């Protein structure tokens, strides 16, 4: 009890009296009420590949000062969030967009097997491709806009802006991706957007610890700037839910260290989840065990469309009512 009390007290001090809530994963049923949510738009930002031990799991949160100091009190953080599938970039993102864990090629040579949130949203709402965007620093993530399923292949695809110039063109700097993000959000006003920042994964693979940490700090700053944009833009202000997460973590120090990832160790699986929006609780830290495939189910609930035959659960604990 003393250890638990100290941990809660530390969290409260660091993020401005954020309350900690413990619960089980049993409360995972659909909310089952008419959709009267205030959320009209959803943005998912993926900070690619930090270990939890260098994000929220680091006691001082020194590498994510914007998330811990500015954003945390505006939303809810889950300290027990996981990638329970392949811990690579493309499969990790596919879990977020399809609600299924899939062992697909990580280099962008294979489409996901299942239809995406973008395809299901577009079909359900009868909206154009401009209402859904995938904006990523990594070119290989362009495969997320399509799938193998013959009922969905080449249909209801999202618009994409990935890497230097699409699939096969190579990665680009996150600074350039940030410019594209603000440009596209300002022009097209998409209702459903996935964003990938290549850091800190890109620097982590170089084996340079300082650059890896700098990559986390830089992503934290870009995320804050995107949040500020959403808060101040008339189209998104007051009606947009934001998810911040990671596609995977990195190896524990005794299992190869931060320079790589891809197995089922705690370092690769344990990741961050932050959520904020008009329908979510604020100023809270919870430890309800959830996972990547729960994100699309929760998005479908918010935006009132179906994701049939998906194993993910709606994260009911995020909702204020």
Short mmCIF file of C-alpha atoms in Angstrom, two decimals:
data_model
loop_
_atom_site.label_atom_id
_atom_site.label_comp_id
_atom_site.label_asym_id
_atom_site.label_seq_id
_atom_site.Cartn_x
_atom_site.Cartn_y
_atom_site.Cartn_z
CA UNK A 1 0.00 0.00 0.00
CA UNK A 2 2.85 2.44 0.80
CA UNK A 3 4.45 1.88 -2.60
CA UNK A 4 1.13 2.40 -4.39
CA UNK A 5 0.54 5.58 -2.39
CA UNK A 6 3.97 6.95 -3.23
CA UNK A 7 3.46 6.22 -6.93
CA UNK A 8 0.08 7.97 -6.98
CA UNK A 9 1.49 10.94 -5.08
CA UNK A 10 4.34 11.26 -7.53
CA UNK A 11 1.99 11.24 -10.49
CA UNK A 12 -0.23 13.82 -8.86
CA UNK A 13 2.71 16.12 -8.23
CA UNK A 14 4.15 15.76 -11.72
CA UNK A 15 1.06 16.36 -13.80
CA UNK A 16 -1.01 18.68 -11.70
CA UNK A 17 -3.16 16.61 -9.41
CA UNK A 18 -4.12 13.97 -11.99
CA UNK A 19 -6.19 11.27 -10.31
CA UNK A 20 -5.32 7.60 -10.64
CA UNK A 21 -8.02 5.00 -11.22
CA UNK A 22 -7.68 1.23 -11.06
CA UNK A 23 -10.11 -1.20 -12.66
CA UNK A 24 -10.29 -4.47 -14.54
CA UNK A 25 -10.73 -5.16 -18.24
CA UNK A 26 -14.15 -6.70 -17.76
CA UNK A 27 -15.99 -3.47 -18.60
CA UNK A 28 -15.49 -3.79 -22.34
CA UNK A 29 -19.03 -4.05 -23.69
CA UNK A 30 -20.44 -1.55 -26.18
CA UNK A 31 -22.05 1.48 -24.60
CA UNK A 32 -25.32 0.62 -26.36
CA UNK A 33 -26.97 4.03 -26.46
CA UNK A 34 -27.91 6.41 -29.25
CA UNK A 35 -24.86 8.23 -30.55
CA UNK A 36 -25.01 11.72 -29.09
CA UNK A 37 -21.30 12.25 -28.77
CA UNK A 38 -19.81 15.67 -29.34
CA UNK A 39 -16.92 14.13 -31.27
CA UNK A 40 -17.17 14.76 -35.00
CA UNK A 41 -13.51 14.25 -35.90
CA UNK A 42 -10.77 11.89 -34.74
CA UNK A 43 -7.00 12.25 -35.07
CA UNK A 44 -4.60 9.44 -34.16
CA UNK A 45 -0.92 10.33 -33.76
CA UNK A 46 1.65 7.54 -33.62
CA UNK A 47 5.02 8.39 -32.11
CA UNK A 48 6.99 5.61 -33.73
CA UNK A 49 8.80 3.19 -31.49
CA UNK A 50 9.75 4.58 -28.06
CA UNK A 51 9.94 2.32 -25.05
CA UNK A 52 7.41 3.04 -22.34
CA UNK A 53 10.35 3.37 -19.96
CA UNK A 54 11.39 6.54 -21.81
CA UNK A 55 7.89 8.03 -22.10
CA UNK A 56 5.28 7.86 -19.34
CA UNK A 57 7.17 5.11 -17.54
CA UNK A 58 10.07 7.47 -16.85
CA UNK A 59 9.24 8.99 -13.46
CA UNK A 60 10.10 12.61 -14.26
CA UNK A 61 8.59 12.46 -17.78
CA UNK A 62 11.55 14.57 -18.85
CA UNK A 63 11.46 13.32 -22.46
CA UNK A 64 7.75 14.07 -22.96
CA UNK A 65 7.33 17.43 -21.17
CA UNK A 66 4.52 18.61 -23.43
CA UNK A 67 2.43 15.47 -22.99
CA UNK A 68 3.02 15.40 -19.24
CA UNK A 69 2.73 19.13 -18.50
CA UNK A 70 0.29 20.51 -21.07
CA UNK A 71 -1.76 17.58 -22.39
CA UNK A 72 -2.13 15.16 -19.48
CA UNK A 73 -4.52 17.34 -17.49
CA UNK A 74 -6.69 17.75 -20.61
CA UNK A 75 -7.27 14.02 -21.12
CA UNK A 76 -6.64 10.53 -19.84
CA UNK A 77 -3.54 8.35 -19.82
CA UNK A 78 -3.53 4.55 -19.60
CA UNK A 79 -0.38 3.12 -18.01
CA UNK A 80 -1.10 -0.48 -19.04
CA UNK A 81 -1.49 -0.27 -22.81
CA UNK A 82 0.08 -2.85 -25.14
CA UNK A 83 0.80 -4.03 -28.64
CA UNK A 84 -0.10 -7.71 -28.28
CA UNK A 85 0.72 -8.54 -31.91
CA UNK A 86 3.84 -8.27 -34.07
CA UNK A 87 5.94 -5.43 -32.67
CA UNK A 88 7.01 -3.90 -35.97
CA UNK A 89 6.00 -0.62 -37.61
CA UNK A 90 3.66 -1.73 -40.39
CA UNK A 91 1.87 -4.48 -38.41
CA UNK A 92 1.59 -2.13 -35.42
CA UNK A 93 -0.06 0.58 -37.50
CA UNK A 94 -2.28 -2.02 -39.22
CA UNK A 95 -3.56 -3.07 -35.79
CA UNK A 96 -4.64 0.53 -35.22
CA UNK A 97 -6.30 0.91 -38.61
CA UNK A 98 -7.93 -2.52 -38.98
CA UNK A 99 -8.52 -3.79 -35.44
CA UNK A 100 -6.63 -7.02 -36.16
CA UNK A 101 -3.12 -8.16 -35.37
CA UNK A 102 -1.54 -9.39 -38.60
CA UNK A 103 1.88 -10.74 -39.41
CA UNK A 104 2.27 -8.68 -42.59
CA UNK A 105 5.46 -7.61 -44.31
CA UNK A 106 7.08 -4.68 -42.49
CA UNK A 107 8.67 -3.13 -45.59
CA UNK A 108 5.46 -2.07 -47.34
CA UNK A 109 5.22 -4.98 -49.75
CA UNK A 110 1.94 -6.34 -48.41
CA UNK A 111 -1.47 -4.84 -47.77
CA UNK A 112 -3.37 -5.54 -44.54
CA UNK A 113 -5.75 -8.47 -44.75
CA UNK A 114 -8.74 -6.58 -43.38
CA UNK A 115 -10.61 -3.39 -44.22
CA UNK A 116 -9.62 -0.25 -42.36
CA UNK A 117 -11.37 2.32 -40.22
CA UNK A 118 -11.07 4.69 -43.18
CA UNK A 119 -12.84 2.32 -45.57
CA UNK A 120 -15.60 1.49 -43.11
CA UNK A 121 -16.07 5.14 -42.18
CA UNK A 122 -16.24 6.27 -45.81
CA UNK A 123 -18.72 3.60 -46.77
CA UNK A 124 -20.92 4.18 -43.73
CA UNK A 125 -20.97 7.96 -44.01
CA UNK A 126 -20.81 8.19 -47.82
CA UNK A 127 -17.99 10.74 -47.70
CA UNK A 128 -15.15 11.46 -50.09
CA UNK A 129 -11.54 10.38 -49.74
CA UNK A 130 -10.65 13.90 -48.59
CA UNK A 131 -12.55 13.22 -45.36
CA UNK A 132 -9.97 10.56 -44.44
CA UNK A 133 -6.20 11.03 -44.51
CA UNK A 134 -3.10 8.98 -43.73
CA UNK A 135 -0.14 11.34 -43.26
CA UNK A 136 3.14 9.62 -42.40
CA UNK A 137 6.88 10.18 -42.36
CA UNK A 138 7.39 6.56 -43.41
CA UNK A 139 6.55 5.83 -47.04
CA UNK A 140 5.78 2.16 -46.41
CA UNK A 141 2.70 3.07 -44.39
CA UNK A 142 0.86 4.00 -47.57
CA UNK A 143 -0.24 0.33 -47.65
CA UNK A 144 -2.66 1.17 -44.83
CA UNK A 145 -5.09 2.73 -47.31
CA UNK A 146 -5.96 -0.61 -48.94
CA UNK A 147 -6.45 -4.27 -48.05
CA UNK A 148 -6.44 -7.79 -49.46
CA UNK A 149 -10.12 -8.54 -48.77
CA UNK A 150 -11.79 -8.71 -52.19
CA UNK A 151 -14.92 -7.02 -50.81
CA UNK A 152 -12.91 -3.94 -49.93
CA UNK A 153 -9.81 -3.94 -52.13
CA UNK A 154 -9.38 -0.64 -54.02
CA UNK A 155 -12.62 0.69 -52.50
CA UNK A 156 -13.28 3.56 -50.10
CA UNK A 157 -9.58 4.31 -49.75
CA UNK A 158 -8.21 7.20 -47.71
CA UNK A 159 -6.10 9.96 -49.19
CA UNK A 160 -2.41 9.50 -48.39
CA UNK A 161 0.68 11.63 -48.00
CA UNK A 162 3.44 9.22 -47.03
CA UNK A 163 7.20 9.52 -47.05
CA UNK A 164 9.02 11.58 -49.64
CA UNK A 165 6.49 10.85 -52.36
CA UNK A 166 4.52 7.72 -51.57
CA UNK A 167 5.33 4.03 -51.34
CA UNK A 168 8.92 3.25 -52.27
CA UNK A 169 10.11 6.86 -52.07
CA UNK A 170 11.81 6.65 -48.67
CA UNK A 171 11.29 8.29 -45.29
CA UNK A 172 11.12 12.03 -44.78
CA UNK A 173 11.93 14.26 -41.82
CA UNK A 174 9.16 14.73 -39.28
CA UNK A 175 9.49 18.48 -39.75
CA UNK A 176 8.29 18.05 -43.34
CA UNK A 177 5.50 15.75 -42.23
CA UNK A 178 4.36 18.37 -39.72
CA UNK A 179 4.10 20.93 -42.52
CA UNK A 180 1.94 18.52 -44.53
CA UNK A 181 -0.24 17.82 -41.50
CA UNK A 182 -1.14 21.46 -40.94
CA UNK A 183 -1.57 22.04 -44.67
CA UNK A 184 -3.94 19.08 -45.15
CA UNK A 185 -5.94 19.65 -41.96
CA UNK A 186 -6.37 23.32 -42.90
CA UNK A 187 -7.40 22.62 -46.49
CA UNK A 188 -9.40 19.38 -46.44
CA UNK A 189 -10.67 19.27 -42.84
CA UNK A 190 -10.61 15.46 -42.69
CA UNK A 191 -12.84 13.85 -40.13
CA UNK A 192 -10.58 10.83 -39.61
CA UNK A 193 -6.80 11.19 -39.74
CA UNK A 194 -3.84 8.94 -38.93
CA UNK A 195 -0.45 10.58 -38.42
CA UNK A 196 2.93 8.85 -38.12
CA UNK A 197 6.09 10.53 -36.85
CA UNK A 198 9.16 8.44 -37.65
CA UNK A 199 11.02 9.47 -34.51
CA UNK A 200 12.26 8.13 -32.21
CA UNK A 201 12.31 4.81 -34.07
CA UNK A 202 14.52 6.17 -36.85
CA UNK A 203 17.21 7.37 -34.43
CA UNK A 204 16.79 4.38 -32.15
CA UNK A 205 17.90 2.06 -34.94
CA UNK A 206 21.19 3.97 -35.22
CA UNK A 207 22.07 2.87 -31.70
CA UNK A 208 22.67 6.46 -30.62
CA UNK A 209 21.06 6.87 -27.20
CA UNK A 210 21.17 10.68 -27.21
CA UNK A 211 19.59 10.93 -30.65
CA UNK A 212 16.93 8.41 -29.64
CA UNK A 213 15.99 10.57 -26.64
CA UNK A 214 16.09 13.70 -28.79
CA UNK A 215 13.69 11.97 -31.17
CA UNK A 216 11.21 11.46 -28.34
CA UNK A 217 11.50 15.09 -27.29
CA UNK A 218 11.03 16.30 -30.87
CA UNK A 219 7.94 14.11 -31.39
CA UNK A 220 6.53 15.35 -28.09
CA UNK A 221 6.88 18.93 -29.35
CA UNK A 222 5.27 18.17 -32.72
CA UNK A 223 2.40 16.43 -30.96
CA UNK A 224 1.85 19.49 -28.79
CA UNK A 225 1.82 21.74 -31.84
CA UNK A 226 -0.74 19.50 -33.55
CA UNK A 227 -2.86 19.55 -30.39
CA UNK A 228 -2.68 23.35 -30.33
CA UNK A 229 -3.76 23.44 -33.98
CA UNK A 230 -6.79 21.27 -33.23
CA UNK A 231 -7.68 23.38 -30.22
CA UNK A 232 -7.59 26.63 -32.17
CA UNK A 233 -8.86 25.70 -35.63
CA UNK A 234 -12.59 26.53 -35.97
CA UNK A 235 -13.36 23.25 -37.76
CA UNK A 236 -11.78 21.04 -35.07
CA UNK A 237 -12.21 23.15 -31.95
CA UNK A 238 -14.38 21.47 -29.32
CA UNK A 239 -15.45 18.49 -31.44
CA UNK A 240 -12.26 16.48 -32.03
CA UNK A 241 -10.92 13.48 -30.16
CA UNK A 242 -7.18 12.85 -30.15
CA UNK A 243 -5.37 9.57 -29.54
CA UNK A 244 -1.61 9.47 -28.99
CA UNK A 245 0.09 6.09 -28.96
CA UNK A 246 3.03 4.05 -30.27
CA UNK A 247 3.13 1.23 -32.79
CA UNK A 248 5.65 -0.70 -30.69
CA UNK A 249 8.31 -0.23 -28.04
CA UNK A 250 11.90 -1.47 -28.03
CA UNK A 251 13.88 -4.34 -26.54
CA UNK A 252 14.64 -4.35 -22.86
CA UNK A 253 18.29 -3.68 -22.07
CA UNK A 254 18.96 -7.32 -21.19
CA UNK A 255 17.34 -8.51 -24.45
CA UNK A 256 19.25 -6.48 -26.99
CA UNK A 257 18.55 -2.92 -25.91
CA UNK A 258 16.88 0.12 -27.40
CA UNK A 259 18.44 -0.09 -30.87
CA UNK A 260 15.86 -2.61 -32.13
CA UNK A 261 12.51 -4.28 -31.46
CA UNK A 262 10.26 -7.02 -32.78
CA UNK A 263 9.79 -9.68 -30.11
CA UNK A 264 7.30 -10.18 -27.29
CA UNK A 265 9.38 -8.74 -24.47
CA UNK A 266 7.81 -6.19 -22.16
CA UNK A 267 9.91 -3.44 -23.70
CA UNK A 268 8.50 -4.10 -27.18
CA UNK A 269 4.91 -4.58 -26.07
CA UNK A 270 4.33 -1.93 -23.39
CA UNK A 271 3.42 1.40 -25.01
CA UNK A 272 1.74 4.74 -24.28
CA UNK A 273 -1.91 5.67 -24.69
CA UNK A 274 -3.24 9.19 -24.27
CA UNK A 275 -6.76 10.22 -25.24
CA UNK A 276 -8.52 13.56 -25.10
CA UNK A 277 -11.71 14.95 -26.53
CA UNK A 278 -15.13 16.33 -25.69
CA UNK A 279 -16.51 12.91 -24.73
CA UNK A 280 -13.55 11.75 -22.63
CA UNK A 281 -12.63 12.17 -18.99
CA UNK A 282 -9.94 14.68 -18.09
CA UNK A 283 -7.11 14.85 -15.60
CA UNK A 284 -6.94 11.09 -15.07
CA UNK A 285 -4.38 8.29 -15.11
CA UNK A 286 -5.73 4.74 -15.28
CA UNK A 287 -4.22 1.26 -15.39
CA UNK A 288 -6.91 -0.74 -17.16
CA UNK A 289 -5.21 -3.23 -19.45
CA UNK A 290 -5.95 -2.38 -23.07
CA UNK A 291 -4.28 -2.83 -26.45
CA UNK A 292 -3.83 -1.38 -29.94
CA UNK A 293 -6.81 -3.15 -31.49
CA UNK A 294 -9.10 -1.39 -29.01
CA UNK A 295 -8.40 1.98 -30.65
CA UNK A 296 -10.39 1.38 -33.89
CA UNK A 297 -13.33 -0.05 -31.96
CA UNK A 298 -13.41 3.07 -29.80
CA UNK A 299 -13.14 5.33 -32.86
CA UNK A 300 -16.05 3.49 -34.51
CA UNK A 301 -18.12 4.08 -31.38
CA UNK A 302 -17.30 7.78 -31.36
CA UNK A 303 -17.99 8.35 -35.06
CA UNK A 304 -20.96 5.97 -35.21
CA UNK A 305 -19.93 3.39 -37.79
CA UNK A 306 -19.48 -0.37 -37.69
CA UNK A 307 -16.27 -2.41 -37.68
CA UNK A 308 -17.74 -5.92 -38.10
CA UNK A 309 -16.04 -9.01 -36.69
CA UNK A 310 -13.25 -7.17 -34.90
CA UNK A 311 -11.82 -8.55 -31.65
CA UNK A 312 -11.02 -5.10 -30.21
CA UNK A 313 -13.10 -3.64 -27.38
CA UNK A 314 -14.56 -0.18 -26.88
CA UNK A 315 -12.53 1.53 -24.16
CA UNK A 316 -15.57 2.57 -22.15
CA UNK A 317 -13.42 3.78 -19.27
CA UNK A 318 -12.29 6.75 -21.37
CA UNK A 319 -15.81 8.15 -21.70
CA UNK A 320 -17.11 10.80 -19.34
CA UNK A 321 -20.64 9.37 -19.45
#
